[in-house]
Amino acid sequence: MPGGRVVVTGQVGVDKKPFLEQVVAIAAENDHDVLLFNVGDMMYAEAPDVVPGRILDLPLGRLNSLRRAVFKDILGQVQRHPNVIVNTHATFRWRHGLFPAFDHDQILQLDPDLFINLVENLDTVHERLDREHRDVQHSLKDVMVWREEEILATEILATIIRGWGRFFILARGQSLRRAAESFYRLMFEPHRKKVYPSFPMTHVMNMPETMAEIDAFRALLAEHFITFDPGDVDEKNMLVRAVAARRRGEKELKLNITGREIAFSVDEILSVAGDIDGQIYARDFKLIEQADMIVSYIPTGPDGRPIISSGVERELQHAHEATKEVYVVWRSDSEPSPFITETATRVFPTVQQAVRYLQHEGYLGDVQMDLREPPPRETLF
């Protein structure tokens, strides 16, 4: 049944509240009333003596009592509302160390239909923590570890409460509206196909026309499907820039994040290089596993050769082995290798032909769009 109760987790610094308010607004546009409970705000309201931003500094006993009181209020209200989002956390890593942010018995009473863990770029989370919790020291490694802990704890909780298949990782992403649309569809339109868009990233960073093609491809999929887009968490770019800064002999890397210029230590970024690569590898595979299909766009370089990374090939192989539908848009005139054709359900020369096939299979409904074929080397959209 569409709608229901959703528990949303994510580390401090992801800024879940405005994202979830966007989800509620999209639901209202579609005549669905959703009640949003922000557990953190409710705890502050329950304890007016606590200074904003300092609630996690409370003794654990009082912190737990506040949380239980708030969840008791939530449980009393949800019986009257069919569609509920509870914005909370699974874990906290703070001055007290690592500790849980939920009570199992109360989650059982809530009986959520979905568990969604929101993730965000490492540099963005760091900036928000620096701005909102300046008195709490944290490293980039701390942020990455906390993110992994939050994902794992939420997945375990979801599996215990609801079983496999009711937990999703969703990136907050560069486009708040686009990610919020996917959240809304997970909640209210579960019949929609879940898609993992696959495309080269690092190899095309200095190819603006190719990046524009890829962005148009991503936007098209997001318009019609539930998408788990790996490009919505792009930390490899920060790592690549740090490597370039080191070669120039620079000790700091300055990045513009949410309107602020933040200086990062090049040494610190490079110290978590293995963590960044490892989390990309593990997270992207999880995103593939929670999707129904993978749709991969392989653009053509200036020399006419296909631009395909080892990462894209590995994604296609993983999707194939996970028995997902695998669709490839192969833009090059050269023949794809057996590593593409043997893992793909279908290979198409253009996005237009791929869309026609997906429409024929009933994945897009009666969507009307311009499907005229472009000349082979022109931009697709």
GROMACS .gro file of C-alpha atoms in nm:
model
  381
    1MET     CA    1   0.000   0.000   0.000
    2PRO     CA    2   0.147   0.341  -0.096
    3GLY     CA    3   0.224   0.585   0.180
    4GLY     CA    4   0.259   0.458   0.534
    5ARG     CA    5   0.528   0.520   0.794
    6VAL     CA    6   0.887   0.601   0.704
    7VAL     CA    7   1.184   0.631   0.939
    8VAL     CA    8   1.460   0.852   0.801
    9THR     CA    9   1.813   0.848   0.941
   10GLY     CA   10   2.136   1.026   0.857
   11GLN     CA   11   2.433   1.167   1.042
   12VAL     CA   12   2.435   1.517   1.189
   13GLY     CA   13   2.533   1.755   0.909
   14VAL     CA   14   2.318   1.599   0.636
   15ASP     CA   15   2.049   1.863   0.710
   16LYS     CA   16   1.755   1.628   0.661
   17LYS     CA   17   1.479   1.866   0.772
   18PRO     CA   18   1.460   2.096   0.462
   19PHE     CA   19   1.490   1.792   0.238
   20LEU     CA   20   1.199   1.619   0.410
   21GLU     CA   21   0.994   1.939   0.403
   22GLN     CA   22   1.040   1.927   0.025
   23VAL     CA   23   0.911   1.567   0.024
   24VAL     CA   24   0.605   1.676   0.225
   25ALA     CA   25   0.545   1.960  -0.024
   26ILE     CA   26   0.565   1.721  -0.322
   27ALA     CA   27   0.320   1.488  -0.148
   28ALA     CA   28   0.080   1.780  -0.095
   29GLU     CA   29   0.104   1.866  -0.465
   30ASN     CA   30  -0.020   1.512  -0.529
   31ASP     CA   31  -0.303   1.532  -0.271
   32HIS     CA   32  -0.124   1.330  -0.003
   33ASP     CA   33  -0.113   1.462   0.353
   34VAL     CA   34   0.214   1.368   0.526
   35LEU     CA   35   0.293   1.438   0.891
   36LEU     CA   36   0.662   1.509   0.952
   37PHE     CA   37   0.811   1.455   1.298
   38ASN     CA   38   1.157   1.606   1.350
   39VAL     CA   39   1.274   1.423   1.661
   40GLY     CA   40   1.560   1.665   1.730
   41ASP     CA   41   1.334   1.972   1.725
   42MET     CA   42   1.082   1.793   1.946
   43MET     CA   43   1.354   1.707   2.199
   44TYR     CA   44   1.461   2.071   2.219
   45ALA     CA   45   1.096   2.171   2.269
   46GLU     CA   46   1.075   1.915   2.550
   47ALA     CA   47   1.388   2.062   2.714
   48PRO     CA   48   1.376   2.444   2.675
   49ASP     CA   49   1.671   2.484   2.915
   50VAL     CA   50   1.910   2.323   2.663
   51VAL     CA   51   2.113   2.563   2.449
   52PRO     CA   52   2.055   2.509   2.073
   53GLY     CA   53   2.319   2.280   1.926
   54ARG     CA   54   2.419   2.136   2.263
   55ILE     CA   55   2.164   1.863   2.326
   56LEU     CA   56   2.412   1.583   2.256
   57ASP     CA   57   2.627   1.715   2.541
   58LEU     CA   58   2.360   1.613   2.794
   59PRO     CA   59   2.424   1.310   3.016
   60LEU     CA   60   2.313   0.995   2.835
   61GLY     CA   61   2.047   0.923   3.095
   62ARG     CA   62   1.866   1.251   3.036
   63LEU     CA   63   1.919   1.231   2.661
   64ASN     CA   64   1.758   0.887   2.648
   65SER     CA   65   1.467   1.000   2.867
   66LEU     CA   66   1.401   1.298   2.639
   67ARG     CA   67   1.406   1.077   2.329
   68ARG     CA   68   1.167   0.824   2.482
   69ALA     CA   69   0.926   1.100   2.585
   70VAL     CA   70   0.928   1.242   2.231
   71PHE     CA   71   0.874   0.901   2.070
   72LYS     CA   72   0.587   0.838   2.310
   73ASP     CA   73   0.424   1.159   2.181
   74ILE     CA   74   0.484   1.047   1.821
   75LEU     CA   75   0.332   0.706   1.884
   76GLY     CA   76   0.026   0.874   2.027
   77GLN     CA   77  -0.025   1.081   1.711
   78VAL     CA   78   0.058   0.837   1.431
   79GLN     CA   79  -0.255   0.632   1.490
   80ARG     CA   80  -0.458   0.920   1.343
   81HIS     CA   81  -0.236   0.976   1.038
   82PRO     CA   82  -0.186   0.722   0.757
   83ASN     CA   83   0.129   0.890   0.617
   84VAL     CA   84   0.412   0.972   0.856
   85ILE     CA   85   0.783   1.055   0.826
   86VAL     CA   86   0.998   1.034   1.139
   87ASN     CA   87   1.325   1.225   1.105
   88THR     CA   88   1.577   1.080   1.349
   89HIS     CA   89   1.916   0.909   1.373
   90ALA     CA   90   2.030   0.552   1.415
   91THR     CA   91   2.355   0.634   1.597
   92PHE     CA   92   2.544   0.923   1.749
   93ARG     CA   93   2.921   0.961   1.756
   94TRP     CA   94   2.982   1.244   2.002
   95ARG     CA   95   3.163   1.323   2.325
   96HIS     CA   96   3.011   1.012   2.483
   97GLY     CA   97   3.157   0.799   2.204
   98LEU     CA   98   2.927   0.589   1.985
   99PHE     CA   99   2.576   0.523   2.113
  100PRO     CA  100   2.232   0.435   1.971
  101ALA     CA  101   1.976   0.704   1.888
  102PHE     CA  102   1.664   0.488   1.906
  103ASP     CA  103   1.484   0.245   2.134
  104HIS     CA  104   1.401  -0.089   1.975
  105ASP     CA  105   1.070  -0.132   2.158
  106GLN     CA  106   0.941   0.205   2.038
  107ILE     CA  107   1.047   0.139   1.678
  108LEU     CA  108   0.858  -0.190   1.701
  109GLN     CA  109   0.547  -0.001   1.814
  110LEU     CA  110   0.588   0.249   1.531
  111ASP     CA  111   0.611  -0.042   1.283
  112PRO     CA  112   0.762   0.153   0.990
  113ASP     CA  113   0.697   0.049   0.631
  114LEU     CA  114   1.028   0.191   0.504
  115PHE     CA  115   1.367   0.289   0.641
  116ILE     CA  116   1.563   0.544   0.438
  117ASN     CA  117   1.916   0.657   0.518
  118LEU     CA  118   2.010   0.994   0.368
  119VAL     CA  119   2.374   1.049   0.274
  120GLU     CA  120   2.559   1.361   0.166
  121ASN     CA  121   2.903   1.459   0.036
  122LEU     CA  122   3.186   1.443   0.288
  123ASP     CA  123   3.291   1.804   0.231
  124THR     CA  124   2.933   1.933   0.269
  125VAL     CA  125   2.877   1.748   0.597
  126HIS     CA  126   3.212   1.878   0.721
  127GLU     CA  127   3.110   2.237   0.637
  128ARG     CA  128   2.778   2.210   0.821
  129LEU     CA  129   2.941   2.059   1.128
  130ASP     CA  130   3.203   2.334   1.121
  131ARG     CA  131   2.931   2.601   1.097
  132GLU     CA  132   2.679   2.460   1.344
  133HIS     CA  133   2.898   2.272   1.594
  134ARG     CA  134   3.227   2.461   1.599
  135ASP     CA  135   3.303   2.351   1.954
  136VAL     CA  136   3.310   1.983   1.855
  137GLN     CA  137   3.631   1.869   1.693
  138HIS     CA  138   3.593   1.624   1.406
  139SER     CA  139   3.812   1.492   1.129
  140LEU     CA  140   3.717   1.384   0.778
  141LYS     CA  141   3.778   1.028   0.895
  142ASP     CA  142   3.527   1.079   1.180
  143VAL     CA  143   3.262   1.196   0.933
  144MET     CA  144   3.318   0.896   0.706
  145VAL     CA  145   3.312   0.646   0.992
  146TRP     CA  146   2.992   0.795   1.131
  147ARG     CA  147   2.827   0.772   0.790
  148GLU     CA  148   2.914   0.402   0.765
  149GLU     CA  149   2.786   0.339   1.117
  150GLU     CA  150   2.460   0.518   1.043
  151ILE     CA  151   2.403   0.317   0.726
  152LEU     CA  152   2.485  -0.016   0.891
  153ALA     CA  153   2.276   0.044   1.204
  154THR     CA  154   1.975   0.154   0.997
  155GLU     CA  155   2.004  -0.147   0.767
  156ILE     CA  156   2.025  -0.387   1.061
  157LEU     CA  157   1.725  -0.222   1.229
  158ALA     CA  158   1.521  -0.233   0.908
  159THR     CA  159   1.603  -0.599   0.850
  160ILE     CA  160   1.505  -0.692   1.206
  161ILE     CA  161   1.179  -0.494   1.195
  162ARG     CA  162   1.067  -0.541   0.835
  163GLY     CA  163   1.293  -0.794   0.666
  164TRP     CA  164   1.501  -0.757   0.352
  165GLY     CA  165   1.404  -0.499   0.090
  166ARG     CA  166   1.257  -0.223   0.308
  167PHE     CA  167   1.580  -0.028   0.355
  168PHE     CA  168   1.718   0.222   0.105
  169ILE     CA  169   2.019   0.452   0.085
  170LEU     CA  170   1.931   0.781  -0.084
  171ALA     CA  171   2.171   1.065  -0.158
  172ARG     CA  172   2.045   1.414  -0.077
  173GLY     CA  173   2.217   1.518  -0.398
  174GLN     CA  174   2.289   1.843  -0.577
  175SER     CA  175   1.925   1.875  -0.684
  176LEU     CA  176   1.708   1.877  -0.372
  177ARG     CA  177   1.391   1.848  -0.578
  178ARG     CA  178   1.516   1.553  -0.785
  179ALA     CA  179   1.618   1.348  -0.481
  180ALA     CA  180   1.296   1.443  -0.299
  181GLU     CA  181   1.096   1.317  -0.598
  182SER     CA  182   1.264   0.976  -0.567
  183PHE     CA  183   1.186   0.971  -0.194
  184TYR     CA  184   0.821   1.058  -0.265
  185ARG     CA  185   0.800   0.779  -0.524
  186LEU     CA  186   0.951   0.524  -0.285
  187MET     CA  187   0.678   0.617  -0.041
  188PHE     CA  188   0.376   0.666  -0.268
  189GLU     CA  189   0.461   0.512  -0.607
  190PRO     CA  190   0.641   0.185  -0.530
  191HIS     CA  191   0.527   0.047  -0.867
  192ARG     CA  192   0.780   0.271  -1.041
  193LYS     CA  193   1.100   0.100  -1.147
  194LYS     CA  194   1.409   0.175  -0.939
  195VAL     CA  195   1.707   0.264  -1.159
  196TYR     CA  196   2.080   0.296  -1.102
  197PRO     CA  197   2.219   0.536  -1.367
  198SER     CA  198   2.571   0.433  -1.465
  199PHE     CA  199   2.817   0.661  -1.646
  200PRO     CA  200   3.186   0.760  -1.646
  201MET     CA  201   3.270   1.034  -1.395
  202THR     CA  202   3.641   1.100  -1.338
  203HIS     CA  203   3.727   1.041  -1.707
  204VAL     CA  204   3.496   1.320  -1.830
  205MET     CA  205   3.563   1.591  -1.569
  206ASN     CA  206   3.736   1.810  -1.830
  207MET     CA  207   3.484   1.743  -2.110
  208PRO     CA  208   3.198   1.992  -2.060
  209GLU     CA  209   2.999   1.880  -2.366
  210THR     CA  210   3.017   1.515  -2.261
  211MET     CA  211   2.924   1.605  -1.904
  212ALA     CA  212   2.622   1.795  -2.038
  213GLU     CA  213   2.513   1.482  -2.229
  214ILE     CA  214   2.550   1.272  -1.914
  215ASP     CA  215   2.361   1.526  -1.702
  216ALA     CA  216   2.074   1.525  -1.953
  217PHE     CA  217   2.070   1.144  -1.942
  218ARG     CA  218   2.057   1.150  -1.560
  219ALA     CA  219   1.779   1.409  -1.561
  220LEU     CA  220   1.570   1.204  -1.806
  221LEU     CA  221   1.590   0.895  -1.586
  222ALA     CA  222   1.514   1.096  -1.271
  223GLU     CA  223   1.206   1.244  -1.437
  224HIS     CA  224   1.042   0.905  -1.487
  225PHE     CA  225   1.193   0.659  -1.238
  226ILE     CA  226   1.308   0.622  -0.880
  227THR     CA  227   1.680   0.684  -0.925
  228PHE     CA  228   1.975   0.598  -0.703
  229ASP     CA  229   2.232   0.820  -0.872
  230PRO     CA  230   2.599   0.760  -0.780
  231GLY     CA  231   2.683   1.111  -0.900
  232ASP     CA  232   2.485   1.260  -0.612
  233VAL     CA  233   2.773   1.173  -0.377
  234ASP     CA  234   3.085   1.281  -0.566
  235GLU     CA  235   3.382   1.274  -0.329
  236LYS     CA  236   3.627   1.146  -0.588
  237ASN     CA  237   3.643   1.497  -0.733
  238MET     CA  238   3.774   1.634  -0.402
  239LEU     CA  239   4.035   1.360  -0.391
  240VAL     CA  240   4.147   1.426  -0.749
  241ARG     CA  241   4.184   1.798  -0.672
  242ALA     CA  242   4.382   1.720  -0.357
  243VAL     CA  243   4.623   1.502  -0.557
  244ALA     CA  244   4.668   1.787  -0.807
  245ALA     CA  245   4.728   2.033  -0.521
  246ARG     CA  246   4.994   1.805  -0.373
  247ARG     CA  247   5.174   1.793  -0.708
  248ARG     CA  248   5.177   2.173  -0.710
  249GLY     CA  249   5.331   2.171  -0.364
  250GLU     CA  250   5.022   2.320  -0.197
  251LYS     CA  251   4.926   2.231   0.160
  252GLU     CA  252   4.566   2.356   0.146
  253LEU     CA  253   4.278   2.300  -0.092
  254LYS     CA  254   4.004   2.564  -0.091
  255LEU     CA  255   3.656   2.458  -0.194
  256ASN     CA  256   3.334   2.657  -0.221
  257ILE     CA  257   3.071   2.468  -0.025
  258THR     CA  258   2.715   2.597   0.024
  259GLY     CA  259   2.838   2.948  -0.042
  260ARG     CA  260   3.137   2.935   0.193
  261GLU     CA  261   3.503   2.897   0.105
  262ILE     CA  262   3.646   2.620   0.321
  263ALA     CA  263   4.016   2.535   0.342
  264PHE     CA  264   4.096   2.164   0.371
  265SER     CA  265   4.433   2.017   0.458
  266VAL     CA  266   4.566   1.835   0.152
  267ASP     CA  267   4.736   1.584   0.382
  268GLU     CA  268   4.408   1.510   0.562
  269ILE     CA  269   4.217   1.455   0.239
  270LEU     CA  270   4.485   1.221   0.108
  271SER     CA  271   4.488   1.036   0.440
  272VAL     CA  272   4.127   0.925   0.377
  273ALA     CA  273   4.181   0.838   0.009
  274GLY     CA  274   4.140   0.468   0.081
  275ASP     CA  275   3.821   0.535   0.278
  276ILE     CA  276   3.675   0.745  -0.004
  277ASP     CA  277   3.747   0.478  -0.266
  278GLY     CA  278   3.630   0.198  -0.039
  279GLN     CA  279   3.302   0.369   0.044
  280ILE     CA  280   3.236   0.453  -0.321
  281TYR     CA  281   3.289   0.088  -0.410
  282ALA     CA  282   3.067  -0.049  -0.132
  283ARG     CA  283   2.795   0.218  -0.150
  284ASP     CA  284   2.752   0.204  -0.528
  285PHE     CA  285   2.714  -0.174  -0.514
  286LYS     CA  286   2.446  -0.131  -0.247
  287LEU     CA  287   2.267   0.121  -0.469
  288ILE     CA  288   2.274  -0.130  -0.756
  289GLU     CA  289   2.140  -0.405  -0.531
  290GLN     CA  290   1.845  -0.193  -0.415
  291ALA     CA  291   1.754  -0.103  -0.777
  292ASP     CA  292   1.555  -0.305  -1.031
  293MET     CA  293   1.780  -0.218  -1.321
  294ILE     CA  294   2.094  -0.039  -1.427
  295VAL     CA  295   2.095   0.193  -1.728
  296SER     CA  296   2.445   0.284  -1.843
  297TYR     CA  297   2.540   0.569  -2.076
  298ILE     CA  298   2.872   0.523  -2.259
  299PRO     CA  299   2.958   0.847  -2.442
  300THR     CA  300   3.199   0.893  -2.730
  301GLY     CA  301   3.524   1.085  -2.695
  302PRO     CA  302   3.662   1.341  -2.944
  303ASP     CA  303   3.855   1.060  -3.114
  304GLY     CA  304   3.536   0.859  -3.170
  305ARG     CA  305   3.628   0.597  -2.913
  306PRO     CA  306   3.392   0.500  -2.631
  307ILE     CA  307   3.461   0.656  -2.292
  308ILE     CA  308   3.419   0.367  -2.055
  309SER     CA  309   3.581   0.339  -1.714
  310SER     CA  310   3.672   0.028  -1.520
  311GLY     CA  311   3.414   0.142  -1.263
  312VAL     CA  312   3.132   0.133  -1.518
  313GLU     CA  313   3.238  -0.213  -1.640
  314ARG     CA  314   3.244  -0.338  -1.281
  315GLU     CA  315   2.898  -0.190  -1.216
  316LEU     CA  316   2.757  -0.367  -1.518
  317GLN     CA  317   2.912  -0.695  -1.408
  318HIS     CA  318   2.780  -0.656  -1.053
  319ALA     CA  319   2.429  -0.574  -1.175
  320HIS     CA  320   2.437  -0.876  -1.407
  321GLU     CA  321   2.549  -1.106  -1.126
  322ALA     CA  322   2.277  -0.960  -0.901
  323THR     CA  323   2.024  -1.062  -1.172
  324LYS     CA  324   1.922  -0.703  -1.244
  325GLU     CA  325   1.809  -0.582  -1.585
  326VAL     CA  326   2.110  -0.424  -1.756
  327TYR     CA  327   2.062  -0.166  -2.034
  328VAL     CA  328   2.349   0.008  -2.211
  329VAL     CA  329   2.341   0.313  -2.438
  330TRP     CA  330   2.654   0.271  -2.651
  331ARG     CA  331   2.720   0.592  -2.848
  332SER     CA  332   3.036   0.487  -3.028
  333ASP     CA  333   3.039   0.349  -3.382
  334SER     CA  334   3.288   0.085  -3.268
  335GLU     CA  335   3.159  -0.251  -3.152
  336PRO     CA  336   3.120  -0.298  -2.775
  337SER     CA  337   3.340  -0.563  -2.618
  338PRO     CA  338   3.207  -0.896  -2.488
  339PHE     CA  339   3.244  -0.752  -2.136
  340ILE     CA  340   2.955  -0.523  -2.233
  341THR     CA  341   2.743  -0.745  -2.453
  342GLU     CA  342   2.766  -1.052  -2.226
  343THR     CA  343   2.641  -0.862  -1.921
  344ALA     CA  344   2.378  -0.643  -2.092
  345THR     CA  345   2.012  -0.731  -2.131
  346ARG     CA  346   2.002  -0.493  -2.427
  347VAL     CA  347   2.244  -0.250  -2.595
  348PHE     CA  348   2.110   0.060  -2.772
  349PRO     CA  349   2.289   0.310  -2.999
  350THR     CA  350   2.092   0.611  -2.868
  351VAL     CA  351   1.896   0.716  -2.561
  352GLN     CA  352   1.591   0.755  -2.784
  353GLN     CA  353   1.594   0.387  -2.878
  354ALA     CA  354   1.641   0.288  -2.516
  355VAL     CA  355   1.341   0.501  -2.417
  356ARG     CA  356   1.129   0.346  -2.691
  357TYR     CA  357   1.211   0.001  -2.557
  358LEU     CA  358   1.133   0.100  -2.197
  359GLN     CA  359   0.802   0.248  -2.313
  360HIS     CA  360   0.721  -0.072  -2.501
  361GLU     CA  361   0.792  -0.271  -2.184
  362GLY     CA  362   0.548  -0.049  -1.993
  363TYR     CA  363   0.810   0.112  -1.769
  364LEU     CA  364   0.727   0.471  -1.873
  365GLY     CA  365   0.351   0.456  -1.913
  366ASP     CA  366   0.213   0.694  -2.173
  367VAL     CA  367   0.485   0.957  -2.140
  368GLN     CA  368   0.509   1.179  -2.446
  369MET     CA  369   0.852   1.305  -2.548
  370ASP     CA  370   1.046   1.400  -2.857
  371LEU     CA  371   1.216   1.082  -2.973
  372ARG     CA  372   1.360   1.199  -3.304
  373GLU     CA  373   1.698   1.046  -3.363
  374PRO     CA  374   1.994   1.289  -3.353
  375PRO     CA  375   2.285   1.268  -3.598
  376PRO     CA  376   2.544   1.022  -3.463
  377ARG     CA  377   2.788   1.277  -3.322
  378GLU     CA  378   2.548   1.549  -3.201
  379THR     CA  379   2.453   1.610  -2.841
  380LEU     CA  380   2.162   1.386  -2.751
  381PHE     CA  381   1.930   1.642  -2.597
   0.00000   0.00000   0.00000
